[in-house]
PDB file of C-alpha atoms and ligand atoms in Angstrom:
ATOM      1  CA  UNK I   1      51.109  81.256  86.016  1.00 52.00           C
ATOM      2  CA  UNK I   2      53.917  83.676  86.787  1.00 57.00           C
ATOM      3  CA  UNK I   3      57.399  83.559  85.383  1.00 58.00           C
ATOM      4  CA  UNK I   4      60.280  84.367  87.725  1.00 55.00           C
ATOM      5  CA  UNK I   5      61.379  87.975  87.408  1.00 53.00           C
ATOM      6  CA  UNK I   6      64.707  88.422  85.694  1.00 53.00           C
ATOM      7  CA  UNK I   7      67.508  89.201  88.087  1.00 52.00           C
ATOM      8  CA  UNK I   8      71.081  89.683  86.921  1.00 55.00           C
ATOM      9  CA  UNK I   9      72.414  87.193  89.420  1.00 59.00           C
ATOM     10  CA  UNK I  10      75.934  85.934  89.773  1.00 56.00           C
ATOM     11  CA  UNK I  11      76.742  82.709  87.939  1.00 74.00           C
ATOM     12  CA  UNK I  12      78.849  79.826  89.252  1.00 88.00           C
ATOM     13  CA  UNK I  13      82.605  80.487  88.937  1.00 94.00           C
ATOM     14  CA  UNK I  14      84.213  79.611  85.584  1.00 95.00           C
ATOM     15  CA  UNK I  15      87.881  78.720  85.312  1.00 96.00           C
ATOM     16  CA  UNK I  16      89.507  80.671  82.468  1.00 95.00           C
ATOM     17  CA  UNK I  17      92.983  79.314  83.047  1.00 96.00           C
ATOM     18  CA  UNK I  18      95.083  78.131  85.978  1.00 97.00           C
ATOM     19  CA  UNK I  19      94.471  80.702  88.749  1.00 97.00           C
ATOM     20  CA  UNK I  20      92.049  82.847  86.693  1.00 98.00           C
ATOM     21  CA  UNK I  21      88.465  82.633  87.920  1.00 98.00           C
ATOM     22  CA  UNK I  22      85.590  84.393  86.144  1.00 98.00           C
ATOM     23  CA  UNK I  23      82.612  85.383  88.301  1.00 98.00           C
ATOM     24  CA  UNK I  24      80.074  86.306  85.631  1.00 97.00           C
ATOM     25  CA  UNK I  25      77.660  88.978  86.805  1.00 97.00           C
ATOM     26  CA  UNK I  26      79.207  89.230  90.288  1.00 97.00           C
ATOM     27  CA  UNK I  27      78.882  93.043  90.276  1.00 98.00           C
ATOM     28  CA  UNK I  28      75.586  93.215  88.377  1.00 97.00           C
ATOM     29  CA  UNK I  29      73.298  93.049  91.410  1.00 96.00           C
ATOM     30  CA  UNK I  30      74.863  96.243  92.787  1.00 98.00           C
ATOM     31  CA  UNK I  31      75.599  97.925  89.455  1.00 98.00           C
ATOM     32  CA  UNK I  32      74.265 101.303  90.564  1.00 98.00           C
ATOM     33  CA  UNK I  33      76.484 101.355  93.650  1.00 98.00           C
ATOM     34  CA  UNK I  34      79.508 100.598  91.478  1.00 98.00           C
ATOM     35  CA  UNK I  35      78.641 103.296  88.968  1.00 98.00           C
ATOM     36  CA  UNK I  36      77.823 105.915  91.587  1.00 98.00           C
ATOM     37  CA  UNK I  37      81.075 105.148  93.386  1.00 98.00           C
ATOM     38  CA  UNK I  38      83.136 105.640  90.228  1.00 98.00           C
ATOM     39  CA  UNK I  39      81.302 108.888  89.471  1.00 98.00           C
ATOM     40  CA  UNK I  40      82.086 110.159  92.971  1.00 98.00           C
ATOM     41  CA  UNK I  41      85.737 109.117  92.625  1.00 98.00           C
ATOM     42  CA  UNK I  42      86.208 110.817  89.275  1.00 98.00           C
ATOM     43  CA  UNK I  43      84.791 114.045  90.720  1.00 98.00           C
ATOM     44  CA  UNK I  44      87.788 114.000  93.116  1.00 98.00           C
ATOM     45  CA  UNK I  45      90.417 112.675  90.721  1.00 98.00           C
ATOM     46  CA  UNK I  46      89.361 113.084  87.097  1.00 98.00           C
ATOM     47  CA  UNK I  47      89.926 110.623  84.300  1.00 98.00           C
ATOM     48  CA  UNK I  48      92.985 111.636  82.293  1.00 98.00           C
ATOM     49  CA  UNK I  49      95.039 110.254  79.428  1.00 98.00           C
ATOM     50  CA  UNK I  50      98.586 109.378  80.391  1.00 98.00           C
ATOM     51  CA  UNK I  51     101.715 109.260  78.298  1.00 97.00           C
ATOM     52  CA  UNK I  52     103.842 106.148  78.110  1.00 96.00           C
ATOM     53  CA  UNK I  53     107.658 106.070  78.072  1.00 95.00           C
ATOM     54  CA  UNK I  54     107.798 105.879  74.245  1.00 93.00           C
ATOM     55  CA  UNK I  55     106.067 109.290  74.072  1.00 95.00           C
ATOM     56  CA  UNK I  56     102.696 108.061  72.847  1.00 97.00           C
ATOM     57  CA  UNK I  57      99.456 108.589  74.750  1.00 98.00           C
ATOM     58  CA  UNK I  58      97.291 105.779  76.046  1.00 98.00           C
ATOM     59  CA  UNK I  59      93.885 105.538  74.337  1.00 98.00           C
ATOM     60  CA  UNK I  60      92.288 104.691  77.675  1.00 98.00           C
ATOM     61  CA  UNK I  61      91.663 107.427  80.277  1.00 98.00           C
ATOM     62  CA  UNK I  62      92.492 106.447  83.849  1.00 98.00           C
ATOM     63  CA  UNK I  63      92.134 107.486  87.444  1.00 99.00           C
ATOM     64  CA  UNK I  64      92.877 105.782  90.772  1.00 99.00           C
ATOM     65  CA  UNK I  65      91.676 105.263  94.315  1.00 99.00           C
ATOM     66  CA  UNK I  66      93.547 103.961  97.322  1.00 99.00           C
ATOM     67  CA  UNK I  67      96.864 104.508  99.069  1.00 98.00           C
ATOM     68  CA  UNK I  68      98.625 104.063  95.737  1.00 99.00           C
ATOM     69  CA  UNK I  69      97.703 104.956  92.180  1.00 99.00           C
ATOM     70  CA  UNK I  70      99.239 103.583  89.002  1.00 98.00           C
ATOM     71  CA  UNK I  71     100.766 106.373  86.913  1.00 98.00           C
ATOM     72  CA  UNK I  72     102.726 106.590  83.674  1.00 98.00           C
ATOM     73  CA  UNK I  73     104.818 109.308  82.076  1.00 97.00           C
ATOM     74  CA  UNK I  74     107.889 109.615  79.880  1.00 96.00           C
ATOM     75  CA  UNK I  75     109.989 108.348  82.803  1.00 96.00           C
ATOM     76  CA  UNK I  76     108.079 105.075  83.152  1.00 97.00           C
ATOM     77  CA  UNK I  77     105.350 103.297  85.076  1.00 96.00           C
ATOM     78  CA  UNK I  78     105.039 103.306  88.862  1.00 98.00           C
ATOM     79  CA  UNK I  79     102.700 103.602  91.815  1.00 98.00           C
ATOM     80  CA  UNK I  80     102.367 107.081  93.279  1.00 98.00           C
ATOM     81  CA  UNK I  81     100.766 108.129  96.571  1.00 98.00           C
ATOM     82  CA  UNK I  82      99.661 111.409  94.998  1.00 98.00           C
ATOM     83  CA  UNK I  83      97.685 112.371  91.927  1.00 98.00           C
ATOM     84  CA  UNK I  84     100.185 114.095  89.612  1.00 98.00           C
ATOM     85  CA  UNK I  85      97.407 116.433  88.363  1.00 97.00           C
ATOM     86  CA  UNK I  86      96.689 117.900  91.796  1.00 97.00           C
ATOM     87  CA  UNK I  87      99.539 116.833  94.087  1.00 98.00           C
ATOM     88  CA  UNK I  88      96.889 115.483  96.481  1.00 98.00           C
ATOM     89  CA  UNK I  89      96.434 111.954  97.793  1.00 98.00           C
ATOM     90  CA  UNK I  90      94.138 109.732  95.704  1.00 99.00           C
ATOM     91  CA  UNK I  91      90.631 109.306  97.138  1.00 99.00           C
ATOM     92  CA  UNK I  92      90.175 106.269  99.365  1.00 99.00           C
ATOM     93  CA  UNK I  93      88.767 103.065  97.889  1.00 99.00           C
ATOM     94  CA  UNK I  94      85.072 103.215  98.864  1.00 98.00           C
ATOM     95  CA  UNK I  95      84.322 100.641 101.585  1.00 98.00           C
ATOM     96  CA  UNK I  96      81.666  98.799  99.563  1.00 98.00           C
ATOM     97  CA  UNK I  97      83.953  98.388  96.556  1.00 98.00           C
ATOM     98  CA  UNK I  98      86.799  97.203  98.780  1.00 98.00           C
ATOM     99  CA  UNK I  99      84.497  94.648 100.455  1.00 98.00           C
ATOM    100  CA  UNK I 100      83.241  93.379  97.099  1.00 98.00           C
ATOM    101  CA  UNK I 101      86.787  92.957  95.761  1.00 98.00           C
ATOM    102  CA  UNK I 102      87.816  91.050  98.895  1.00 98.00           C
ATOM    103  CA  UNK I 103      84.670  88.881  98.612  1.00 98.00           C
ATOM    104  CA  UNK I 104      85.433  88.121  94.952  1.00 98.00           C
ATOM    105  CA  UNK I 105      88.987  87.095  95.817  1.00 98.00           C
ATOM    106  CA  UNK I 106      87.638  84.879  98.619  1.00 97.00           C
ATOM    107  CA  UNK I 107      85.132  83.276  96.209  1.00 96.00           C
ATOM    108  CA  UNK I 108      88.121  82.382  94.031  1.00 96.00           C
ATOM    109  CA  UNK I 109      90.025  80.896  96.953  1.00 95.00           C
ATOM    110  CA  UNK I 110      92.256  83.792  98.035  1.00 95.00           C
ATOM    111  CA  UNK I 111      91.451  84.636 101.639  1.00 94.00           C
ATOM    112  CA  UNK I 112      93.890  87.418 102.575  1.00 96.00           C
ATOM    113  CA  UNK I 113      93.429  89.829  99.687  1.00 98.00           C
ATOM    114  CA  UNK I 114      93.903  93.397 100.960  1.00 98.00           C
ATOM    115  CA  UNK I 115      94.034  95.801  97.998  1.00 98.00           C
ATOM    116  CA  UNK I 116      95.792  99.144  98.557  1.00 98.00           C
ATOM    117  CA  UNK I 117      95.267 100.358  94.978  1.00 99.00           C
ATOM    118  CA  UNK I 118      92.361 100.562  92.544  1.00 99.00           C
ATOM    119  CA  UNK I 119      93.070 101.564  88.942  1.00 99.00           C
ATOM    120  CA  UNK I 120      90.037 102.661  86.963  1.00 99.00           C
ATOM    121  CA  UNK I 121      90.177 102.544  83.157  1.00 99.00           C
ATOM    122  CA  UNK I 122      87.641 104.337  80.959  1.00 99.00           C
ATOM    123  CA  UNK I 123      87.263 103.124  77.384  1.00 99.00           C
ATOM    124  CA  UNK I 124      85.505 105.176  74.743  1.00 98.00           C
ATOM    125  CA  UNK I 125      84.971 104.146  71.126  1.00 98.00           C
ATOM    126  CA  UNK I 126      88.188 102.708  69.661  1.00 98.00           C
ATOM    127  CA  UNK I 127      90.132 102.731  72.944  1.00 98.00           C
ATOM    128  CA  UNK I 128      92.257  99.637  73.463  1.00 98.00           C
ATOM    129  CA  UNK I 129      94.953  98.227  75.658  1.00 98.00           C
ATOM    130  CA  UNK I 130      97.931  96.598  74.006  1.00 97.00           C
ATOM    131  CA  UNK I 131      99.333  93.286  75.183  1.00 98.00           C
ATOM    132  CA  UNK I 132     101.137  93.793  78.499  1.00 97.00           C
ATOM    133  CA  UNK I 133     101.573  92.259  81.893  1.00 98.00           C
ATOM    134  CA  UNK I 134     101.053  93.860  85.269  1.00 98.00           C
ATOM    135  CA  UNK I 135     104.402  93.771  87.021  1.00 98.00           C
ATOM    136  CA  UNK I 136     104.665  97.040  88.946  1.00 97.00           C
ATOM    137  CA  UNK I 137     103.279  95.487  92.147  1.00 98.00           C
ATOM    138  CA  UNK I 138     105.288  94.257  95.136  1.00 98.00           C
ATOM    139  CA  UNK I 139     103.909  90.725  95.517  1.00 98.00           C
ATOM    140  CA  UNK I 140     102.928  88.643  92.492  1.00 98.00           C
ATOM    141  CA  UNK I 141     101.503  85.977  94.783  1.00 98.00           C
ATOM    142  CA  UNK I 142      98.610  88.393  95.416  1.00 98.00           C
ATOM    143  CA  UNK I 143      95.878  88.278  92.755  1.00 98.00           C
ATOM    144  CA  UNK I 144      94.382  91.208  90.843  1.00 98.00           C
ATOM    145  CA  UNK I 145      90.589  91.514  90.866  1.00 98.00           C
ATOM    146  CA  UNK I 146      89.016  93.133  87.785  1.00 98.00           C
ATOM    147  CA  UNK I 147      85.477  94.467  87.459  1.00 99.00           C
ATOM    148  CA  UNK I 148      83.939  95.287  84.075  1.00 98.00           C
ATOM    149  CA  UNK I 149      81.082  97.769  83.663  1.00 99.00           C
ATOM    150  CA  UNK I 150      79.234  99.132  80.639  1.00 98.00           C
ATOM    151  CA  UNK I 151      79.852  98.034  77.054  1.00 99.00           C
ATOM    152  CA  UNK I 152      81.314  94.574  76.458  1.00 98.00           C
ATOM    153  CA  UNK I 153      84.879  94.161  75.238  1.00 98.00           C
ATOM    154  CA  UNK I 154      86.956  91.492  73.583  1.00 98.00           C
ATOM    155  CA  UNK I 155      89.627  90.546  76.078  1.00 98.00           C
ATOM    156  CA  UNK I 156      92.948  89.126  74.871  1.00 98.00           C
ATOM    157  CA  UNK I 157      94.473  86.347  76.940  1.00 98.00           C
ATOM    158  CA  UNK I 158      97.988  85.220  76.111  1.00 98.00           C
ATOM    159  CA  UNK I 159     100.590  83.266  78.020  1.00 97.00           C
ATOM    160  CA  UNK I 160     103.669  83.876  80.113  1.00 97.00           C
ATOM    161  CA  UNK I 161     105.656  84.840  76.998  1.00 98.00           C
ATOM    162  CA  UNK I 162     104.589  87.618  74.614  1.00 97.00           C
ATOM    163  CA  UNK I 163     104.862  85.218  71.641  1.00 97.00           C
ATOM    164  CA  UNK I 164     102.365  82.699  73.046  1.00 98.00           C
ATOM    165  CA  UNK I 165      99.056  82.202  71.191  1.00 98.00           C
ATOM    166  CA  UNK I 166      96.224  84.518  72.209  1.00 98.00           C
ATOM    167  CA  UNK I 167      92.707  83.496  73.125  1.00 98.00           C
ATOM    168  CA  UNK I 168      89.822  85.934  72.916  1.00 98.00           C
ATOM    169  CA  UNK I 169      86.749  86.125  75.068  1.00 96.00           C
ATOM    170  CA  UNK I 170      84.124  88.694  75.909  1.00 98.00           C
ATOM    171  CA  UNK I 171      83.922  90.502  79.245  1.00 98.00           C
ATOM    172  CA  UNK I 172      80.538  92.064  79.866  1.00 98.00           C
ATOM    173  CA  UNK I 173      78.843  94.375  82.351  1.00 98.00           C
ATOM    174  CA  UNK I 174      79.118  93.042  85.904  1.00 98.00           C
ATOM    175  CA  UNK I 175      81.791  90.432  85.205  1.00 98.00           C
ATOM    176  CA  UNK I 176      84.469  90.089  87.867  1.00 98.00           C
ATOM    177  CA  UNK I 177      87.681  88.137  87.322  1.00 98.00           C
ATOM    178  CA  UNK I 178      90.248  87.108  89.904  1.00 98.00           C
ATOM    179  CA  UNK I 179      93.671  86.758  88.316  1.00 98.00           C
ATOM    180  CA  UNK I 180      96.009  84.863  90.592  1.00 98.00           C
ATOM    181  CA  UNK I 181      98.430  81.986  90.753  1.00 97.00           C
ATOM    182  CA  UNK I 182     100.122  81.169  87.443  1.00 97.00           C
ATOM    183  CA  UNK I 183      97.795  83.620  85.627  1.00 98.00           C
ATOM    184  CA  UNK I 184      99.093  86.602  87.538  1.00 98.00           C
ATOM    185  CA  UNK I 185     101.903  87.373  85.073  1.00 98.00           C
ATOM    186  CA  UNK I 186     100.142  86.385  81.861  1.00 98.00           C
ATOM    187  CA  UNK I 187     100.203  88.823  78.927  1.00 98.00           C
ATOM    188  CA  UNK I 188      96.767  90.315  78.312  1.00 98.00           C
ATOM    189  CA  UNK I 189      95.052  93.188  76.531  1.00 98.00           C
ATOM    190  CA  UNK I 190      91.777  94.600  75.249  1.00 98.00           C
ATOM    191  CA  UNK I 191      90.670  94.950  71.588  1.00 98.00           C
ATOM    192  CA  UNK I 192      89.489  98.385  70.385  1.00 99.00           C
ATOM    193  CA  UNK I 193      86.104  99.172  71.941  1.00 98.00           C
ATOM    194  CA  UNK I 194      83.268  98.882  69.456  1.00 98.00           C
ATOM    195  CA  UNK I 195      80.496 101.452  69.223  1.00 98.00           C
ATOM    196  CA  UNK I 196      77.437 100.564  71.198  1.00 98.00           C
ATOM    197  CA  UNK I 197      74.941 101.821  73.703  1.00 98.00           C
ATOM    198  CA  UNK I 198      74.843 100.493  77.242  1.00 98.00           C
ATOM    199  CA  UNK I 199      71.709 101.315  79.222  1.00 98.00           C
ATOM    200  CA  UNK I 200      73.733 102.802  82.117  1.00 98.00           C
ATOM    201  CA  UNK I 201      77.128 103.810  80.688  1.00 98.00           C
ATOM    202  CA  UNK I 202      76.157 104.801  77.142  1.00 98.00           C
ATOM    203  CA  UNK I 203      79.088 104.399  74.751  1.00 98.00           C
ATOM    204  CA  UNK I 204      81.661 103.691  77.474  1.00 98.00           C
ATOM    205  CA  UNK I 205      83.282 100.733  79.211  1.00 99.00           C
ATOM    206  CA  UNK I 206      84.792 101.085  82.677  1.00 99.00           C
ATOM    207  CA  UNK I 207      87.190  98.618  84.217  1.00 99.00           C
ATOM    208  CA  UNK I 208      88.360  98.634  87.809  1.00 99.00           C
ATOM    209  CA  UNK I 209      91.368  96.599  88.934  1.00 99.00           C
ATOM    210  CA  UNK I 210      92.030  96.077  92.624  1.00 99.00           C
ATOM    211  CA  UNK I 211      95.661  95.458  93.420  1.00 98.00           C
ATOM    212  CA  UNK I 212      98.074  94.945  96.250  1.00 98.00           C
ATOM    213  CA  UNK I 213     100.561  97.526  94.988  1.00 98.00           C
ATOM    214  CA  UNK I 214     102.956  97.804  97.932  1.00 98.00           C
ATOM    215  CA  UNK I 215     101.376  95.512 100.490  1.00 97.00           C
ATOM    216  CA  UNK I 216     102.344  91.821 100.559  1.00 97.00           C
ATOM    217  CA  UNK I 217     100.135  88.810 101.222  1.00 95.00           C
TER     218      UNK I 217
HETATM  219  C1  MD3 T   1      95.431  89.329  84.069  1.00 59.29           C
HETATM  220  N1  MD3 T   1      92.974  96.231  82.282  1.00 59.29           N
HETATM  221  O1  MD3 T   1      94.427  97.727  83.937  1.00 59.29           O
HETATM  222  S1  MD3 T   1      91.050  93.802  83.039  1.00 59.29           S
HETATM  223  C2  MD3 T   1      94.995  96.756  83.433  1.00 59.29           C
HETATM  224  O2  MD3 T   1      89.899  95.736  80.809  1.00 59.29           O
HETATM  225  C3  MD3 T   1      94.250  95.918  82.471  1.00 59.29           C
HETATM  226  O3  MD3 T   1      90.899  97.539  81.389  1.00 59.29           O
HETATM  227  C4  MD3 T   1      92.167  95.580  81.304  1.00 59.29           C
HETATM  228  O4  MD3 T   1      94.803  95.012  81.919  1.00 59.29           O
HETATM  229  C5  MD3 T   1      90.891  96.332  81.167  1.00 59.29           C
HETATM  230  O5  MD3 T   1      96.158  96.423  83.675  1.00 59.29           O
HETATM  231  C6  MD3 T   1      91.955  94.167  81.582  1.00 59.29           C
HETATM  232  C7  MD3 T   1      91.578  92.167  83.267  1.00 59.29           C
HETATM  233  C8  MD3 T   1      92.938  91.985  83.871  1.00 59.29           C
HETATM  234  C9  MD3 T   1      93.504  92.934  84.680  1.00 59.29           C
HETATM  235  C10 MD3 T   1      94.713  92.698  85.273  1.00 59.29           C
HETATM  236  C11 MD3 T   1      95.367  91.489  85.076  1.00 59.29           C
HETATM  237  C12 MD3 T   1      93.586  90.806  83.643  1.00 59.29           C
HETATM  238  C13 MD3 T   1      94.804  90.542  84.251  1.00 59.29           C
HETATM  239  C14 MD3 T   1      96.592  91.186  85.706  1.00 59.29           C
HETATM  240  C15 MD3 T   1      97.182  89.972  85.525  1.00 59.29           C
HETATM  241  C16 MD3 T   1      96.620  89.035  84.699  1.00 59.29           C
HETATM  242 FE1   FE T   2      96.704  94.642  82.869  1.00 59.29          FE
END
């Protein structure tokens, strides 16, 4: 008798909240393509820690791909066509990653998703993201597609007001979430990354978010 070989296959979609669809393991089948793509991107535009308007530094290191990249400095947050470290355009979003993000959005019911920005966050031990909402994009009717790789994290999911109660759930390697509809402007964050060892990313967690920064649905 032979047991089926384990394959990290995608699970049926789970609804987190209105407009937020979790595709567990969606990116797991092609994990090496995702990781190799991020490694190639960061060779062109390295991960860096950015300052925020208050003068503090983020604990997460970031880089970008696409026509627009999310940047922060003492002046504020915005999308920039050039990498402030080099003055050059950001690298293009690799075709496979773009296709996968569009396919994830379609699986969640959004058919015209056309991301022009991909923000890549790198978490090392203790790195976190405080409660915030993503509101620097042109069209909030377009979803954001997030892809988690490496160590798991505790994700914080609030409401449309900062004071609303917060739910916690775990995002693990290969999970893809489409955040659209009424969830698009929900406050969210990430708890400090715990020490651990992932078989591909070691002590790190990477998160990619595909966005329509300037383009409209
Ligand atoms: C819900 N990143 O980059 S991904 C971000 O894990 C960000 O690095 C987190 O929040 C991370 O802005 C969370 C999940 C996520 C991303 C964007 C969202 C959830 C979202 C936008 C709107 C609503
Ligand atoms: Fe966010």
